[in-house]
């Protein structure tokens, strides 16, 4: 009796996994119809749709959190909020090679958040922070104090930084997250819904989560975008940029963003981190709320490629996907712009 070849094992695994792919593809087929409904729904506002998923002159509608924001940065999930700080205070964060080992091993060591933001929002010297709104999603309760400090300091500067102490998923619900304690205790980058990532006893915590596709549709899509006479604003249209670093949750979150139509309808660029080969020891990975399991990093890689193809081959989708992760300032340590010191670590 011969041992099964590696290729046979993978083929068998992929065969089972293909059901998931087919399900996602069937959902994708409804995107055009869904987007058409959204556009038709917008017509009841008697509004003119303009760039960046915004509208002008609505007659009757519920106010949105994104109203008045020319540009939007969705920081999902934001940890202690460093990416938001780099966007608002770029000169305080000199570009350096990413020192995070995982990023280095995956070829992302030279990725720069500052360069990325310049590509998306224009040159740093041309940007106005008053035109940009940051929405920072972070489910870990240990980061609330730090995030509230940022929100307060930036409000005093006249900058709009909105902290949302929630997780994101494909449903509105409550989900058990785990403090797995990997890496620096202050950062808790491994705060995750995936219990299998625990290699010891992990403290569980019930966290409120939003269905992100609904939240974007309700609060950002068709926002009121202010007029601008600045020449640079004639060149760079209003934009919605999203960073996604959700600690394995991308395998649930991104299919829903695609199938709902919201990704292609509302997001100009998605900066994403996908946990595949560099996190191969974390598999198998079970998502109890979805009764869904990714057995190996190979299956995760297949799912990633299929989702990328769905986006690229959708002729009405202009969303750009960028893979990158800048953790060169993961502990921050930069004084706030009002001169105060960061006191967010006092309770650790």
XYZ file of C-alpha atoms in Angstrom:
348
model
C 0.000 0.000 0.000
C 1.472 3.307 -1.072
C 1.438 6.491 1.007
C -0.627 9.266 -0.564
C 1.428 11.784 -2.448
C 1.548 15.378 -1.194
C -0.218 16.516 -4.355
C -3.059 14.059 -3.681
C -3.497 15.333 -0.146
C -3.623 18.912 -1.334
C -6.043 18.017 -4.123
C -8.352 16.296 -1.659
C -8.244 19.271 0.651
C -8.855 21.676 -2.207
C -11.749 19.526 -3.400
C -13.534 20.057 -0.129
C -12.560 23.682 -0.078
C -13.991 24.329 -3.545
C -17.473 24.421 -2.023
C -16.490 27.599 -0.218
C -15.114 29.104 -3.406
C -18.297 28.271 -5.313
C -20.362 29.867 -2.582
C -18.375 33.081 -2.797
C -18.568 33.088 -6.592
C -22.341 32.703 -6.454
C -22.516 35.673 -4.130
C -20.291 37.704 -6.409
C -22.747 37.186 -9.227
C -25.213 39.382 -7.362
C -22.862 42.363 -7.008
C -24.065 44.178 -10.110
C -27.688 43.807 -9.055
C -26.859 44.923 -5.498
C -24.967 47.992 -6.697
C -27.823 48.891 -9.003
C -30.191 48.805 -6.055
C -27.882 51.039 -4.048
C -27.689 53.551 -6.870
C -31.450 53.502 -7.345
C -31.891 53.963 -3.614
C -29.668 57.033 -3.733
C -31.998 58.639 -6.271
C -34.674 59.187 -3.639
C -32.303 61.720 -2.111
C -32.501 63.822 -5.295
C -28.696 63.936 -5.106
C -25.839 64.017 -7.583
C -23.265 61.258 -7.069
C -19.630 62.413 -7.184
C -16.178 60.828 -6.656
C -15.230 58.904 -3.545
C -18.699 57.479 -2.941
C -20.192 60.828 -1.918
C -23.227 62.967 -2.771
C -24.110 66.635 -2.844
C -27.307 68.435 -1.871
C -29.356 65.645 -0.261
C -32.899 66.699 0.624
C -33.923 64.125 3.207
C -31.760 61.528 4.830
C -30.277 60.491 8.137
C -26.913 62.163 8.898
C -23.841 59.994 8.416
C -20.600 59.980 10.404
C -18.772 60.514 7.117
C -20.640 63.706 6.233
C -18.212 66.593 5.752
C -15.226 64.313 5.126
C -13.531 64.833 1.778
C -11.276 61.833 2.362
C -11.807 58.841 4.655
C -9.302 56.427 6.173
C -10.807 53.308 7.761
C -8.233 51.803 10.153
C -9.518 48.250 10.674
C -8.264 47.109 13.235
C -6.074 49.918 14.522
C -4.358 48.540 17.660
C -2.906 51.699 19.317
C -3.586 53.903 16.282
C -0.103 54.423 14.823
C -1.253 54.397 11.179
C -3.643 57.235 11.949
C -0.801 59.187 13.534
C 1.438 58.624 10.500
C -1.334 59.985 8.263
C -1.966 63.087 10.405
C 1.651 63.680 11.549
C 3.939 62.216 8.855
C 6.962 64.387 9.640
C 7.145 62.845 13.126
C 7.661 59.349 11.661
C 10.823 59.165 9.510
C 10.751 56.295 7.028
C 12.822 53.295 8.050
C 12.930 49.611 7.211
C 10.175 47.617 8.858
C 11.769 45.777 11.771
C 8.928 43.309 12.298
C 10.274 39.786 11.642
C 7.071 38.441 10.105
C 6.834 41.387 7.727
C 10.487 40.986 6.788
C 10.068 37.280 6.041
C 7.051 37.959 3.851
C 8.833 40.582 1.775
C 6.975 43.533 3.302
C 9.921 44.978 5.214
C 10.310 47.934 2.840
C 6.637 48.874 2.833
C 6.147 52.451 4.027
C 2.846 53.802 5.335
C 3.996 57.329 4.492
C 4.625 56.419 0.860
C 1.283 54.624 0.729
C -0.601 57.647 2.087
C 1.119 59.940 -0.412
C -0.016 57.678 -3.238
C -3.581 57.750 -1.937
C -4.077 61.283 -0.582
C -1.379 63.339 -2.289
C 1.911 64.848 -1.194
C 2.249 65.513 2.510
C 2.845 69.239 2.004
C -0.355 69.512 -0.043
C -2.667 67.650 2.342
C -5.014 69.280 4.828
C -5.833 67.195 7.904
C -9.152 69.020 8.164
C -10.196 67.320 4.898
C -9.490 63.815 6.217
C -11.542 61.717 8.635
C -10.054 58.683 10.342
C -12.303 55.942 11.719
C -10.309 53.620 13.971
C -11.885 50.244 14.801
C -10.224 48.385 17.681
C -11.886 45.601 19.730
C -9.202 45.176 22.411
C -10.411 46.932 25.601
C -6.810 47.379 26.717
C -6.314 49.993 24.009
C -9.342 52.146 24.878
C -7.426 54.645 27.025
C -4.775 55.223 24.379
C -7.365 55.583 21.604
C -9.452 58.022 23.629
C -6.341 60.123 24.221
C -5.711 60.299 20.474
C -9.333 61.212 19.841
C -9.177 64.002 22.436
C -5.835 65.430 21.275
C -6.834 65.428 17.607
C -10.206 67.007 18.357
C -8.372 69.871 20.057
C -6.270 70.230 16.893
C -9.435 70.412 14.772
C -8.799 66.982 13.217
C -11.481 64.305 13.000
C -10.352 61.036 14.548
C -13.228 58.744 15.517
C -12.509 55.748 17.736
C -14.908 52.792 17.626
C -14.267 50.243 20.427
C -15.698 47.318 18.450
C -14.588 44.434 16.273
C -15.678 43.832 12.685
C -17.115 40.772 11.007
C -19.850 39.697 8.587
C -22.659 40.106 11.157
C -23.706 42.406 13.985
C -23.126 40.281 17.046
C -21.003 39.571 20.090
C -17.978 37.339 19.571
C -15.507 35.800 21.991
C -11.991 37.157 21.502
C -8.882 35.807 23.203
C -5.953 37.617 24.821
C -3.315 35.235 23.518
C -0.452 37.370 24.826
C 1.888 37.051 21.844
C 4.625 39.656 21.456
C 4.740 42.880 23.401
C 2.253 42.945 26.285
C 1.327 46.551 25.526
C 0.385 45.829 21.937
C -1.372 42.453 22.197
C -1.270 42.172 18.416
C -2.645 38.655 18.677
C -5.989 39.680 20.180
C -8.129 37.388 18.043
C -11.353 35.428 17.662
C -9.365 32.311 16.667
C -9.018 30.155 19.767
C -6.584 27.800 18.016
C -3.933 30.516 18.141
C -3.706 29.992 21.910
C -0.822 27.787 22.967
C -1.705 28.143 26.627
C -4.695 29.300 28.675
C -5.994 32.477 27.048
C -8.273 34.979 28.718
C -11.577 35.147 26.775
C -13.568 38.342 26.351
C -16.965 38.953 24.766
C -16.703 41.831 22.304
C -19.325 43.653 20.271
C -18.742 43.416 16.518
C -20.273 45.303 13.615
C -20.993 43.966 10.176
C -18.490 46.225 8.459
C -20.243 46.210 5.075
C -23.422 47.577 6.710
C -21.489 50.171 8.716
C -19.706 51.483 5.612
C -22.978 51.611 3.686
C -24.748 53.446 6.516
C -21.998 55.867 7.538
C -19.598 56.383 4.603
C -21.218 55.495 1.274
C -22.954 58.539 -0.257
C -21.557 60.840 2.438
C -21.844 64.597 1.917
C -18.527 65.799 0.501
C -17.708 69.486 0.961
C -16.823 71.610 -2.050
C -13.216 72.718 -2.418
C -11.538 75.445 -4.477
C -8.017 74.136 -3.857
C -6.259 73.259 -7.140
C -4.915 70.003 -5.667
C -8.474 68.889 -4.911
C -9.286 69.170 -8.597
C -6.612 66.539 -9.229
C -7.160 64.151 -6.306
C -10.795 63.096 -6.097
C -12.421 62.286 -2.731
C -11.221 58.886 -1.605
C -12.042 56.106 0.861
C -9.019 54.060 1.903
C -9.219 51.064 4.205
C -6.468 49.264 6.119
C -7.393 45.701 7.101
C -5.316 43.910 9.743
C -7.864 41.758 11.541
C -5.762 38.849 12.827
C -7.174 36.050 10.639
C -10.626 37.624 10.477
C -9.995 38.601 6.837
C -11.207 35.143 5.766
C -14.678 36.058 7.037
C -14.646 39.827 6.551
C -13.412 40.166 2.977
C -15.844 37.658 1.370
C -18.718 39.619 2.922
C -17.328 42.959 1.701
C -17.097 41.465 -1.797
C -20.459 39.704 -1.870
C -22.348 42.691 -0.428
C -20.982 44.935 -3.169
C -19.666 47.458 -0.654
C -15.989 46.859 -1.394
C -16.322 47.778 -5.071
C -18.957 50.410 -4.432
C -17.256 52.375 -1.664
C -13.557 51.495 -1.204
C -10.965 52.980 -3.539
C -7.973 51.111 -2.101
C -7.721 48.268 0.398
C -4.419 47.924 2.258
C -4.556 44.367 3.548
C -2.541 41.846 5.499
C -3.296 38.208 4.714
C -2.235 35.486 7.122
C -1.093 32.547 5.011
C 2.412 31.051 4.772
C 4.050 33.205 7.452
C 1.347 32.044 9.909
C 1.236 28.431 8.753
C 1.692 27.146 12.306
C -1.637 28.728 13.279
C -3.604 26.330 11.064
C -6.055 24.619 11.155
C -8.170 27.662 11.860
C -11.816 27.350 12.906
C -14.389 30.144 12.806
C -17.104 28.906 15.201
C -19.642 31.622 14.387
C -19.525 30.636 10.710
C -18.969 26.876 11.133
C -16.034 27.290 8.786
C -12.521 25.809 8.965
C -9.375 26.533 6.994
C -7.237 23.436 7.444
C -3.917 24.662 6.075
C -2.154 27.785 4.881
C -2.468 26.292 1.376
C -6.257 26.486 1.576
C -5.980 30.059 2.858
C -3.726 30.904 -0.078
C -6.255 29.490 -2.535
C -9.067 31.489 -0.952
C -6.968 34.647 -1.139
C -6.189 34.147 -4.833
C -9.836 33.443 -5.661
C -10.975 36.615 -3.898
C -8.331 38.689 -5.684
C -9.500 37.287 -9.032
C -13.112 38.144 -8.201
C -12.143 41.757 -7.623
C -9.789 42.045 -10.607
C -12.221 40.411 -13.060
C -15.253 42.413 -11.978
C -15.510 45.043 -14.711
C -17.483 47.453 -12.549
C -15.004 47.211 -9.663
C -12.106 49.686 -9.527
C -10.961 48.845 -5.994
C -7.187 48.454 -5.791
C -5.706 45.857 -3.418
C -2.322 46.606 -1.827
C -0.570 44.117 0.435
C 1.539 45.830 3.053
C 2.168 46.270 6.744
C 4.282 48.992 8.370
C 5.071 48.161 11.987
C 8.297 50.152 12.206
C 6.678 52.373 14.874
C 4.541 49.710 16.518
C 5.256 51.060 20.047
C 4.923 54.672 18.877
C 6.601 56.742 21.626
C 6.156 60.037 19.740
C 4.782 62.958 21.835
C 1.330 64.176 20.898
C 1.094 67.312 18.706
C -0.024 69.415 21.679
C 3.214 68.553 23.476
C 1.711 66.090 25.979
C 3.228 62.671 26.592
C 1.529 59.401 25.759
C 0.196 57.995 29.043
C -1.597 55.001 27.572
C 0.736 52.416 29.114
C 0.231 53.391 32.752
C -2.130 50.498 33.471
C 0.079 47.749 31.993
